[in-house]
Amino acid sequence: MKKRRSYFACFLWMMFYCIWQTGCADGLLDEIPRDFVFGGETSEEVVDAVVSPVPAAEEEQVPAVCFLMEEAFPYAYETLNETEQIWYRDIEQVLGSFGSQVRLSQAGLSGGLSDTDINKIFQCVLSDHPELFYVEGYSYVKYARGEKLTAVEFSGTYNVDLDTAVARKEEIEAASEEILSGISRDAADYDKVKYVYETLIRSTDYDLDAPDNQNIYSVFVQHLSVCQGYAKATQYLLNRLNVPCTLVLGTVETGEGHAWNLVEVDGEYYYLDTTWGDVSYRTEDLSSEETLYPGEEDETLFMPEINYDYLNVTTEELLRTHSIGGEIPMPLCDADTANYYVREGALFTGYDRVQMEALFQKAIETGQGDITIKCVDAVSYKEVLTALIEEQEIFDYLAGEESRVAYAQNEKQHSLTFWVTNE
């Protein structure tokens, strides 16, 4: 009779559950809340029997459904080392196929990875894949023999069932196709970014109570969302237009969690914040709008929908109001060629009447209802503000003697927005 060797082997069951929070104000990601650990005495044969039936991600498997889009820009993936990239691909496939209970590749364990690496890699996958709208978090079970980790079984956790996810995927694709039909795939990168920025702002209302507001379904189907919904929708559309774009997590000056984008335009990186481009969300940044027309009292007026202060900005500009956080390192953005104000001829180094006249004339010819200008510093901002507002030279650039002009100012960004009103 074969002698059976008994020893103490630790069977660890550790579940991590990450939930993407609703609302920018409460933070975007809840850190791992708890661990569950169970130990017990068992034989080597029992431990092997527990581990072996779990399907391995490294084995060839054909998923029944795949939600991953080919155009996804792997920015976060490329920040990982080669070993981390192994588990990134495993987790990507599990989440993209609505999977669960899949063993992560042994090559990752052999390369030194452990369960403590899962959270970072999971966040990288979600940062690169806005199309994984149904992913709420993850759980995992780890197996050990003694103190040696022998296997990790990974599962996605989802906010809807598979049938609902498939139906919502079709709704998202139909809505996004309608949006994308409005811009040529051959358009310049800048034009694509500006189009997506403007279109999402015009079609989406900021609402902390909106359902599904941390994912793209809220934007494309419900048209109500918060910062992460705006940012992921921006990323989704630009990726489909073959413009490299990824998600950025951090905080803003109030300390609230926030999400925005990093975008590549003509080989240079810029920051893009579609949420803060929505004037209805950032009105507290602007002075109360005023109306210029002698002899009558001011009225409460509706402002233009779009604020261009956050369309392709540098790191220096961004850091005036934002702080970059998250697991993923971000580059220094110092190019300004594709900045909205530079590209549109609306960046002023001082009060230049010729430049101002050309800008307003272009707006009149194209039927543009509002004009935003930006100054390079506080000195030039004061100079322009004094000439246009205090001395009311704004009327020199408008067609029609009876024009009434409303304006709003953003002192932090050194910008002014004007629009003509007949109310």
PDB file of C-alpha atoms in Angstrom, residues 17-33 126 135-137 208 210 212-215 225-229 232 249 257-259:
ATOM      1  CA  TYR A  17     -14.009  43.408  -5.984  1.00  0.00           C
ATOM      2  CA  CYS A  18     -13.572  46.808  -7.664  1.00  0.00           C
ATOM      3  CA  ILE A  19     -16.550  49.039  -8.382  1.00  0.00           C
ATOM      4  CA  TRP A  20     -16.450  52.062 -10.666  1.00  0.00           C
ATOM      5  CA  GLN A  21     -18.303  54.753  -8.769  1.00  0.00           C
ATOM      6  CA  THR A  22     -21.040  56.996 -10.080  1.00  0.00           C
ATOM      7  CA  GLY A  23     -20.349  60.684 -10.036  1.00  0.00           C
ATOM      8  CA  CYS A  24     -17.120  62.608 -10.371  1.00  0.00           C
ATOM      9  CA  ALA A  25     -17.511  64.158  -6.951  1.00  0.00           C
ATOM     10  CA  ASP A  26     -17.274  60.857  -5.085  1.00  0.00           C
ATOM     11  CA  GLY A  27     -14.190  59.523  -6.860  1.00  0.00           C
ATOM     12  CA  LEU A  28     -13.959  57.258  -9.841  1.00  0.00           C
ATOM     13  CA  LEU A  29     -12.620  54.037  -8.454  1.00  0.00           C
ATOM     14  CA  ASP A  30     -13.283  52.381  -5.144  1.00  0.00           C
ATOM     15  CA  GLU A  31     -10.149  50.621  -3.921  1.00  0.00           C
ATOM     16  CA  ILE A  32     -10.312  46.936  -3.041  1.00  0.00           C
ATOM     17  CA  PRO A  33     -12.635  46.753  -0.036  1.00  0.00           C
ATOM     18  CA  LEU A 126     -10.336  49.345 -18.812  1.00  0.00           C
ATOM     19  CA  VAL A 135     -17.658  45.727 -16.766  1.00  0.00           C
ATOM     20  CA  GLU A 136     -18.205  46.761 -13.167  1.00  0.00           C
ATOM     21  CA  GLY A 137     -15.184  45.183 -11.509  1.00  0.00           C
ATOM     22  CA  LEU A 208     -24.912  62.995 -11.519  1.00  0.00           C
ATOM     23  CA  ALA A 210     -27.947  59.437 -14.647  1.00  0.00           C
ATOM     24  CA  ASP A 212     -24.907  53.900 -16.269  1.00  0.00           C
ATOM     25  CA  ASN A 213     -23.100  57.212 -16.053  1.00  0.00           C
ATOM     26  CA  GLN A 214     -19.646  55.648 -15.776  1.00  0.00           C
ATOM     27  CA  ASN A 215     -19.824  54.092 -19.233  1.00  0.00           C
ATOM     28  CA  SER A 225     -23.699  61.163 -18.081  1.00  0.00           C
ATOM     29  CA  VAL A 226     -20.814  62.354 -15.881  1.00  0.00           C
ATOM     30  CA  CYS A 227     -17.120  62.894 -16.508  1.00  0.00           C
ATOM     31  CA  GLN A 228     -16.115  59.282 -17.027  1.00  0.00           C
ATOM     32  CA  GLY A 229     -18.976  58.702 -19.433  1.00  0.00           C
ATOM     33  CA  LYS A 232     -14.924  57.158 -22.471  1.00  0.00           C
ATOM     34  CA  LEU A 249      -7.906  59.772 -14.204  1.00  0.00           C
ATOM     35  CA  GLY A 257     -12.194  62.783  -8.784  1.00  0.00           C
ATOM     36  CA  HIS A 258     -12.336  63.461 -12.487  1.00  0.00           C
ATOM     37  CA  ALA A 259     -11.737  61.800 -15.868  1.00  0.00           C
TER      38      ALA A 259
END
